[in-house]
Structure formats: C-alpha cells, structure tokens
Amino acid sequence: MDGRRTWQPPRPVGRGRADHTAIVGCELIVDGVAVERPGPAADLARLYAQAREREGAYVWLGLHEPTEAALSRVAEVFGLHPLAVEDILHREQRVKIERYEEVVFLVVRAAQYVEHERVTATSEIVSTGFVRLFVGPHFVITVRQGTVMELSSLRADLSSDAKTLAHGPWSVVHAILDRLVDVYVDIAAAMQTDIELTEAAVFAPGTPVTVEQVYQLKRQLMKFKAAVLPLQRPLTALAGKQFLELPKEVRRYFSDVADHHTAAVEQVVAFDDVLNALLQARLAQLTVEQNNDMRKIASWAAIAALPTAIAGIYGMNFVHMPELTTRYGYPIVMLLLVVSAAVLHRLLRRAGWL
C-alpha cells in the first residue's frame, strides 16, 4: 500500500445540491453568454443537465479549498474520476495533464511575487499555490488552494468577451494559462531586478552581502523554477494534436502561450546560472577575506615575536652576559625593540600582508 487514502463512494448530500462553502463562482454559459449566475447557491445537477441538453453550453464552476464532502458531491454530479479527485486531496502535487475518458485533468502551479524592500536571509520573494482544472465536453471546473492567483477578475473579464467564451470550456483553460504565464513573465522581470541589485552589491566595495542572502535568493528562484519548468509538457500537449477535441482556434492560442512560457523558462534558467556564479563568487571572496585575516594575524604575531625574543634573551639571569654593565644598555635595547618592530612592520606592509 502506498499510504494514499482509499476512495469511498460519496455520501448523499441532498438531491442536486453541493456544499456551497467552497463555490466561489458558477455560471451556465450558452454560446459565450452567461445565462445563469447562481453563485454559491448553485444547483449543480440542474445546471449540468441543462448544459448537456444544449449545443454550445457548458458550466464554469470555481471552487476554493473544497472539503472532501464538497469535492465528493461535485465529482458525483460531473462524473469526475476518483483518482483525480483523490489527487486534489493531497496538497503537494507535480504539474501534469491526464485524461480520464472524456475528462481532462490538469494541475498547474501558480506563483505570486511578494513585495520586499531588500533581499535578506529570510525574505519570501515568491509564493506558490496549486490550481487544478477539470475539462469536459460541457463543463470546466477550477479548484484553487491558497490565495495565489485569484480568478474572480479573470471571470469578470471573460464575462464581457462572448466571442472567446463561445469556443467552449477550453477557452476558459486558455485564459487561465495565459494569465498564469503572464504572471510568470512579470515575476521573472521582478526577480531580475533583485538579482541585478544583489550582483552589484556582491562586487561593490564595502557593501556586505552575506552568503545567506544569496542562498535565500537562490532558494526562492528554485521555488519559482519548480512552478515554471514543469508546465512545458502540458503546454506542448495542448498546442499539439494530442487533444483532438480542442477547437483549432483555441489550439493556436495555446501555441502562443507556449511561446511566452518558453521565454519565461529561458529567463529562469539564466537566473539560475547567474546565482550559481554569484554564490561561488561570494564564497571565493570569503576565502580571500579569511586569507587576508590570517596574513594580518601572522604579520602581527611576527612583529610581536621579534621584540619578545630580544626581551627574552636579555631576561636571562646569567652572570657573565655582554652589555649587562653597559651604562646605556637599557635605552639601547628598548630602541632596538622599537626599530626592529618598525622595520618588520614596514616590510610586511610593503609585501601586502598588512
């Protein structure tokens, strides 16, 4: 057993009704026009039955963090595959696209740029969250988790674009992925500014940039990279001929989204290389700084060792020692200590050790 919960038939929750707490948007769209907007009080079974009876009609249902009971009821109404429903109950998933008979299940990872004054060792730069989509002949269902990528504004924009919505449920999927990739591009531009500022600070004299700051920036980039790169495979499948039910016009739009996504991927890969180089450069700087510190410590130890040696010699209590009875022996020795230390200091400074 792999530890995944076993699918059980959903409990009856009243005929044609769902758990309304998860519904954030619901529309019955006919020929690109929303003829019904019941919202959270939607009778999903009735709406779906109407959509199946009319050509060019479909239901656009939006869910936000649904409970298991709510998801079970939606699955019962729309005939969603148990494995896909079970995947939603596991928060962490890989980006993927799968087909279950006439229903396509798509998992994407949305991202959001977190505003900050400067990059620190604990800065959160990118926040991510999952968006799951079910696409059938007469419905499209979006399931969001977290606050990343709200879809209410997208729903409002599409409500006035009957020409786009008339292409069917896949037009909604295209609009979501198009906005998702546009956000990727915006985040990449913002992260480029962070990376350029960090790069300038790393090589600027007297500006302390810790390895922890560079590493945190790299960690946030890796989080963003985990959202961006895996989307290549689903977009390639949608832009190709793997899903023949896609209208030709919509498939062309998916190709455009794939091109924009490729540009974002190239930026992310380039950022990764730059941060690797910055991290290595900062580590090299630390090594040089430590070597300089050790040279300074060794230099001052040598300066201190010479007078100590002279003082040690004249501190020996032998009776027969030269210069012990000399009248000016003490001043001469003190002068010798100072001069020897000064000469050694000058030599070490000229050699670049001090």
PDB file of C-alpha atoms in Angstrom, residues 310 314 323 326-339:
ATOM      1  CA  ILE A 310      65.102  40.092  22.272  1.00  0.00           C
ATOM      2  CA  TYR A 314      68.140  39.869  27.980  1.00  0.00           C
ATOM      3  CA  GLU A 323      76.265  44.587  27.896  1.00  0.00           C
ATOM      4  CA  THR A 326      76.843  48.997  29.994  1.00  0.00           C
ATOM      5  CA  ARG A 327      75.522  52.359  31.184  1.00  0.00           C
ATOM      6  CA  TYR A 328      73.183  52.889  28.225  1.00  0.00           C
ATOM      7  CA  GLY A 329      72.304  49.229  27.719  1.00  0.00           C
ATOM      8  CA  TYR A 330      68.635  49.598  28.672  1.00  0.00           C
ATOM      9  CA  PRO A 331      67.845  52.525  26.309  1.00  0.00           C
ATOM     10  CA  ILE A 332      69.774  50.804  23.539  1.00  0.00           C
ATOM     11  CA  VAL A 333      67.749  47.584  23.918  1.00  0.00           C
ATOM     12  CA  MET A 334      64.450  49.498  24.031  1.00  0.00           C
ATOM     13  CA  LEU A 335      65.417  51.402  20.886  1.00  0.00           C
ATOM     14  CA  LEU A 336      66.374  48.119  19.253  1.00  0.00           C
ATOM     15  CA  LEU A 337      62.939  46.673  20.098  1.00  0.00           C
ATOM     16  CA  VAL A 338      61.101  49.637  18.572  1.00  0.00           C
ATOM     17  CA  VAL A 339      63.288  49.859  15.470  1.00  0.00           C
TER      18      VAL A 339
END
